[in-house]
XYZ file of N, CA and C in Angstrom:
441
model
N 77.579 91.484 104.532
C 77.223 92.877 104.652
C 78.238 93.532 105.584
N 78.982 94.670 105.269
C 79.717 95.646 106.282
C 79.058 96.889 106.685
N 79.527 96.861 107.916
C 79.004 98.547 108.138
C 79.840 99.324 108.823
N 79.778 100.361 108.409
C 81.044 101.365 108.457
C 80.342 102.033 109.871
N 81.330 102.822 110.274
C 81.038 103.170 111.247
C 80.501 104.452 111.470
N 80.376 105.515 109.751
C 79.178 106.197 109.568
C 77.861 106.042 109.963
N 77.511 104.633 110.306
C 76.433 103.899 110.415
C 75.868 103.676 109.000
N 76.452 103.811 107.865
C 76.066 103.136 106.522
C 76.179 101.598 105.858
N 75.116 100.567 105.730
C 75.782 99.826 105.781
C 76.348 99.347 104.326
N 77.473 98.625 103.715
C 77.976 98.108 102.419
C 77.539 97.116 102.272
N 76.577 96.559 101.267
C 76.350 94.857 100.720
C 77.363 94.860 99.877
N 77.848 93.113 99.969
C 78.480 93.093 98.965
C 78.444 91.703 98.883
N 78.149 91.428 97.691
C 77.145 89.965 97.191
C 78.513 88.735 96.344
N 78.949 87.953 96.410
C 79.537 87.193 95.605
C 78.661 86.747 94.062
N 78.763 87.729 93.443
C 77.600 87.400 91.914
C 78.418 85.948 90.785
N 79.039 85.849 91.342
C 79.819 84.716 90.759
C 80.978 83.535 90.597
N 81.692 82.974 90.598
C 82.358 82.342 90.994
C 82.994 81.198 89.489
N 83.995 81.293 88.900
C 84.742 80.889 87.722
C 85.858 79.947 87.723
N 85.751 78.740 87.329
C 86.875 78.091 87.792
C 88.016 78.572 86.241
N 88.825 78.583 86.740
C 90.215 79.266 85.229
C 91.232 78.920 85.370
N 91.666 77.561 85.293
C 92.757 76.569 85.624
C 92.630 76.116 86.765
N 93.437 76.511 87.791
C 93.297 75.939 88.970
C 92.934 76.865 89.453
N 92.924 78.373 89.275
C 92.302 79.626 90.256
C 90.885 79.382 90.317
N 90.043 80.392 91.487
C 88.858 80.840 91.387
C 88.608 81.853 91.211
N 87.992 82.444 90.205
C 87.699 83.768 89.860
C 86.511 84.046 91.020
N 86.242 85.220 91.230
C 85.298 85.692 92.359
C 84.546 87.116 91.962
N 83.694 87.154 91.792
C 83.376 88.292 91.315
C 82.006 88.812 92.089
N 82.134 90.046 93.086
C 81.341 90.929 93.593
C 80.693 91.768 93.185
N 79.305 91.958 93.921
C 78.552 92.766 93.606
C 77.879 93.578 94.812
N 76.954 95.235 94.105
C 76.894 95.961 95.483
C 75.540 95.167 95.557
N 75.014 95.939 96.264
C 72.791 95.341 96.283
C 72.387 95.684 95.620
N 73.232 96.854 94.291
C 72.128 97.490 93.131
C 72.652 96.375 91.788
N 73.673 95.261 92.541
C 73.682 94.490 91.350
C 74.835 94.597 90.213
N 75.067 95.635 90.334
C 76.143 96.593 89.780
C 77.935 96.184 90.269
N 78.253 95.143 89.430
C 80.065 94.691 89.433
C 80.745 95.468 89.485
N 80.327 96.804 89.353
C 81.840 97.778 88.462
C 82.317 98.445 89.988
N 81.021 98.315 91.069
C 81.649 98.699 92.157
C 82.681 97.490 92.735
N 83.295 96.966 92.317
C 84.435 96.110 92.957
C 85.064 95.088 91.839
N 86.175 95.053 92.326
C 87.399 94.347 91.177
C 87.123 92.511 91.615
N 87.524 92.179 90.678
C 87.409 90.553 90.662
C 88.293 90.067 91.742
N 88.534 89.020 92.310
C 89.133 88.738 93.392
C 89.275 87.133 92.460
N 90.737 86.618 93.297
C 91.460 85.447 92.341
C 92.010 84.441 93.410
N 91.177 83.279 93.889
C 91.546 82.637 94.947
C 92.523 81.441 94.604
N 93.716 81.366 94.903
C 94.696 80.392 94.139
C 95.141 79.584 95.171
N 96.317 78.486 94.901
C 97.332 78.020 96.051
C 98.055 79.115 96.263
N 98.341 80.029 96.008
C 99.355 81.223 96.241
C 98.576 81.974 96.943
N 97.774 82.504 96.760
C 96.987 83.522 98.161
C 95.693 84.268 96.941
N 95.157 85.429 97.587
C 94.149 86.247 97.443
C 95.028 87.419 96.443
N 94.663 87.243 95.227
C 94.772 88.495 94.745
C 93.933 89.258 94.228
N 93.914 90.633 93.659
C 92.660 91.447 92.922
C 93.475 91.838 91.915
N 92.447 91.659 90.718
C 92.742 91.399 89.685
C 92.380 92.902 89.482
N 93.410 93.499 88.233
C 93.610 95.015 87.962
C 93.340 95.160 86.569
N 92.351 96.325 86.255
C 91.905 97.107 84.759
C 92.612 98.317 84.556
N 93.436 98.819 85.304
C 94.749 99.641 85.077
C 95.728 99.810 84.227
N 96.483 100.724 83.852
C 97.286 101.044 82.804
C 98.297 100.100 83.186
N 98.494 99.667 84.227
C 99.564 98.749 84.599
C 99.168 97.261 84.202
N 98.153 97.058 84.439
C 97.040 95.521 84.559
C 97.655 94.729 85.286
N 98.742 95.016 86.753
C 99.146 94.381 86.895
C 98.628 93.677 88.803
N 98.132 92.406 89.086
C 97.287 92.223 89.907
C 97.971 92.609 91.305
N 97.662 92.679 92.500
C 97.626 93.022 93.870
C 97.789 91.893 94.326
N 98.558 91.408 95.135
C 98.405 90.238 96.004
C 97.802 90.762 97.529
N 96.689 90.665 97.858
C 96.029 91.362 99.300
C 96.843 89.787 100.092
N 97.010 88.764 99.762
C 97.548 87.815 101.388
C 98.104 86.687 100.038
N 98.797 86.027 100.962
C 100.255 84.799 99.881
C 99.955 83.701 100.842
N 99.535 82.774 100.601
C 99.842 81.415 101.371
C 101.354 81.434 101.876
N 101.155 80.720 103.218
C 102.420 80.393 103.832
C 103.147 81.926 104.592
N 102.311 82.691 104.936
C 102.449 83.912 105.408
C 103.016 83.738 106.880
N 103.742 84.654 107.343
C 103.986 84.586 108.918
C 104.352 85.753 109.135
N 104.089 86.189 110.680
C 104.066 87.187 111.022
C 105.470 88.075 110.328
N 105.215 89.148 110.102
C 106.511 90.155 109.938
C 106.739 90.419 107.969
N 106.462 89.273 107.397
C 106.430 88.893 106.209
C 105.953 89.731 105.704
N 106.639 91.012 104.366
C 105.755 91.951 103.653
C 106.652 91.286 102.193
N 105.664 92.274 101.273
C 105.777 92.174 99.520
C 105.558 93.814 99.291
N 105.955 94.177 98.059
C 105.740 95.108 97.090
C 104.275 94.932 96.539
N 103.874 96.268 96.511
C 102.757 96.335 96.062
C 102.996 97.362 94.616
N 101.725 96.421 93.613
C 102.311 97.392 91.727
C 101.978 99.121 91.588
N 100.952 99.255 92.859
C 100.438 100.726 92.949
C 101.159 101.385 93.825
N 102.222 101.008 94.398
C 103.240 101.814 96.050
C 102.708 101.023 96.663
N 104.051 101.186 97.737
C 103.950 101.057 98.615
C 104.366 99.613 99.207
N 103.987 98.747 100.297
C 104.257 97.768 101.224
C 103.321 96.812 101.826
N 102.549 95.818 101.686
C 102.061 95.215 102.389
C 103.178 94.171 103.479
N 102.952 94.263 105.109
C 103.229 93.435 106.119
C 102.147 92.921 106.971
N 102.071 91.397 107.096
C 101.440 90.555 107.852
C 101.345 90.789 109.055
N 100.825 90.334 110.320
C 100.778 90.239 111.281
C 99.634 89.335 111.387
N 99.976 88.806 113.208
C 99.130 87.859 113.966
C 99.581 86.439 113.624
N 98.099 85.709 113.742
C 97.328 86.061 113.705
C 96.572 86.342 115.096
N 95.387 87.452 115.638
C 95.208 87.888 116.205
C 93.610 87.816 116.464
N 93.315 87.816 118.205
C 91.469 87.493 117.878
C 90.510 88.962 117.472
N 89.913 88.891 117.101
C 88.921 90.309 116.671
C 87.463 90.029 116.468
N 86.893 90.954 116.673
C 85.861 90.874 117.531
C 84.853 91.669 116.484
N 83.871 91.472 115.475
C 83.169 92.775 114.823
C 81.339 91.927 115.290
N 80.769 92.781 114.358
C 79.601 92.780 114.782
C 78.782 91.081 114.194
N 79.807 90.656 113.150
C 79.760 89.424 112.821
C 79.893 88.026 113.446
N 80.620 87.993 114.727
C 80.787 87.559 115.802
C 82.425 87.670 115.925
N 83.005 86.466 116.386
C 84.665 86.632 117.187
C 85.204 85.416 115.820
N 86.591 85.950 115.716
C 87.381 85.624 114.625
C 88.825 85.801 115.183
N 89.745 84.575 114.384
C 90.836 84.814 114.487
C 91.114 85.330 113.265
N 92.038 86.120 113.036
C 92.472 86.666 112.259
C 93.689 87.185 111.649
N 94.328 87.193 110.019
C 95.446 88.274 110.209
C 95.296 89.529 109.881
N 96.159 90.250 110.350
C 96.486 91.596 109.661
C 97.482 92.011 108.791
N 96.883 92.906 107.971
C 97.495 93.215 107.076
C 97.187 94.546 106.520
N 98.602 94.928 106.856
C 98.727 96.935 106.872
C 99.186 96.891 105.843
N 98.998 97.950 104.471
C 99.562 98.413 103.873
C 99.578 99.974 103.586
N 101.356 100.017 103.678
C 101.834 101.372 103.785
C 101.945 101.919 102.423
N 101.408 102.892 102.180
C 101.535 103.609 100.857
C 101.454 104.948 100.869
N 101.606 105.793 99.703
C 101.655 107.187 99.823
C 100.565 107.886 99.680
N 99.306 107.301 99.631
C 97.976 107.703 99.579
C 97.485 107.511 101.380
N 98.235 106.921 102.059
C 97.547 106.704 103.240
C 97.942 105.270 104.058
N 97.303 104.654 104.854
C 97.304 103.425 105.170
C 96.439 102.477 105.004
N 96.251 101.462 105.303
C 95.325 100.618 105.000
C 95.573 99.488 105.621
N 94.511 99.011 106.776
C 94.725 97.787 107.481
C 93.164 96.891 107.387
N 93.571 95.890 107.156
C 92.876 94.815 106.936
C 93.025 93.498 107.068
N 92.014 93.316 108.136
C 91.848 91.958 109.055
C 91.206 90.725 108.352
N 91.633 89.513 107.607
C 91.636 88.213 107.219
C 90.785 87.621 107.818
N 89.580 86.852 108.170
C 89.424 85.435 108.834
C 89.413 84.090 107.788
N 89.955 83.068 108.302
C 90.136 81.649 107.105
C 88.433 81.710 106.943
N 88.249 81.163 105.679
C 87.212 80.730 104.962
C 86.059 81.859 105.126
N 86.375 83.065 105.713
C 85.636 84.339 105.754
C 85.909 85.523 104.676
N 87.134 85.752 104.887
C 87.675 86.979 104.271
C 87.819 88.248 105.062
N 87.659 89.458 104.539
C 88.021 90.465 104.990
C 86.816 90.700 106.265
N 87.434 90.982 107.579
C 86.218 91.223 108.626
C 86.357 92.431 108.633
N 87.487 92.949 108.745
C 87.720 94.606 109.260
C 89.103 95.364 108.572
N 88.382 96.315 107.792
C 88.748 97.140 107.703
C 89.332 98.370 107.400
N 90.460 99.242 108.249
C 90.814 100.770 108.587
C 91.450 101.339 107.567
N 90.624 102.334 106.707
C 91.639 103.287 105.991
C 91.509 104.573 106.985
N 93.545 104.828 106.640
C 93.652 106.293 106.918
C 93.854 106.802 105.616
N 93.454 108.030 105.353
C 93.317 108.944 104.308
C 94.849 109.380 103.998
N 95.092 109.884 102.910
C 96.416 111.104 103.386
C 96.266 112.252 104.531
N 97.697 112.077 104.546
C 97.790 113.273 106.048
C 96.717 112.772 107.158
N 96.303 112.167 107.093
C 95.422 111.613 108.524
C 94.438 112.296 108.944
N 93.955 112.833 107.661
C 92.978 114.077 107.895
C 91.323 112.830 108.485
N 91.288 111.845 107.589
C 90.271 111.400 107.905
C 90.302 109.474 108.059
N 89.481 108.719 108.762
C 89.756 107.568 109.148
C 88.282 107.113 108.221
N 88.367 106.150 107.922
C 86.789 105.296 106.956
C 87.149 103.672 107.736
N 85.778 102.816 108.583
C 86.589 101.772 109.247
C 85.141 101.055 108.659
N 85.670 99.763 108.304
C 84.431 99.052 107.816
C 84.539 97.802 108.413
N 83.683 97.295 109.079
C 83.415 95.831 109.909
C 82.181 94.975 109.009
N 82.770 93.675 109.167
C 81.535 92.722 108.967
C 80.556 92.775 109.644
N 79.055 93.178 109.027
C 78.052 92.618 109.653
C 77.248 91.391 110.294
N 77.419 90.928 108.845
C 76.682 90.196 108.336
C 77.368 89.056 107.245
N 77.384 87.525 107.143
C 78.031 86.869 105.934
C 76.979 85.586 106.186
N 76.533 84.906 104.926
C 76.092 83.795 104.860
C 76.872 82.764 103.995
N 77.111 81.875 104.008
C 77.904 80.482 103.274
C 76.312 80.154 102.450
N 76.433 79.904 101.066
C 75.106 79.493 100.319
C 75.620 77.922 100.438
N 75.077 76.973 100.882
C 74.688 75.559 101.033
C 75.274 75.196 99.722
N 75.503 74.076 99.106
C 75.857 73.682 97.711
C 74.689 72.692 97.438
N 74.452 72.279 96.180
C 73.424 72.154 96.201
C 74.116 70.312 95.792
C-alpha cells in the first residue's frame, strides 16, 4: 500500500505472477481489482522492465542489473534514466537501503527509490514547469508465504 502525501492512500495488489521463459511476468492490481490501472512489470536477469501497449510497444527498462552509481540509459518515451546510491531511506514502511533513480524527461521529472526484494518505496513526480510535486511512499507491503 502507498500513500501519497495528499493523505490518499494507493493499493496496489500483485494479481499475478507468469513464468515466460526465464522472465517473470507481474501483473498489478488497484483494490477495485481493476489491472488496467497499471502496466505489467517483467522481472528478468537484466533488470525491471514495464511492459508497453503503445504505438511504440516498446518496453521501459525502470533498473538493469549490474547498475552503479552515475550509470543512465535512454528511455523509448524521452528522455534519461540515471542511477544513484545506493542510499538509506526512511518511509512509513520502515528503513531501506535503496537506489535512486531520476528520470529526466520533457514532461517533468521523476525519481524513484528501489529497495532489493521490495521494489519501489518512494516515489517524486515533478509535473511540467514545476507547477506541481505528487510524492508517493510505501505504506504498507506483505511477502505472501509460499505454500
Amino acid at each position: 500500500m502507498y500513500e501519497k502525501v495528499s493523505g490518499v492512500d494507493e493499493v496496489a495488489v500483485v494479481s499475478g505472477v507468469e513464468k515466460v521463459g526465464d522472465d517473470l511476468v507481474v501483473a498489478r492490481a488497484g483494490a477495485d481489482g481493476n489491472e488496467t490501472r497499471y502496466t505489467k512489470m517483467v522481472v528478468s536477469a537484466e533488470g525491471l522492465r514495464q511492459e508497453r501497449e503503445g504505438a511504440d510497444g516498446k518496453s521501459a527498462w525502470l533498473l538493469k542489473s549490474g547498475l552503479r552509481p552515475g550509470d543512465s540509459w535512454d528511455v523509448p518515451d524521452g528522455g534519461k534514466r540515471t542511477v544513484y546510491g545506493p542510499e538509506p531511506i526512511e518511509v512509513p514502511a520502515g528503513k531501506f537501503t535503496a537506489l535512486r533513480v531520476v528520470w529526466e524527461h520533457e514532461g517533468g521529472r521523476l525519481t524513484s527509490w528501489y529497495a532489493p526484494g521490495v521494489g519501489e518505496v518512494k516515489r517524486v513526480e515533478k509535473k511540467p514547469g514545476g507547477k506541481e510535486t505528487v510524492t508517493r511512499l510505501l505504506k504498507s507491503f506483505q511477502v505472501k508465504e509460499k505454500k
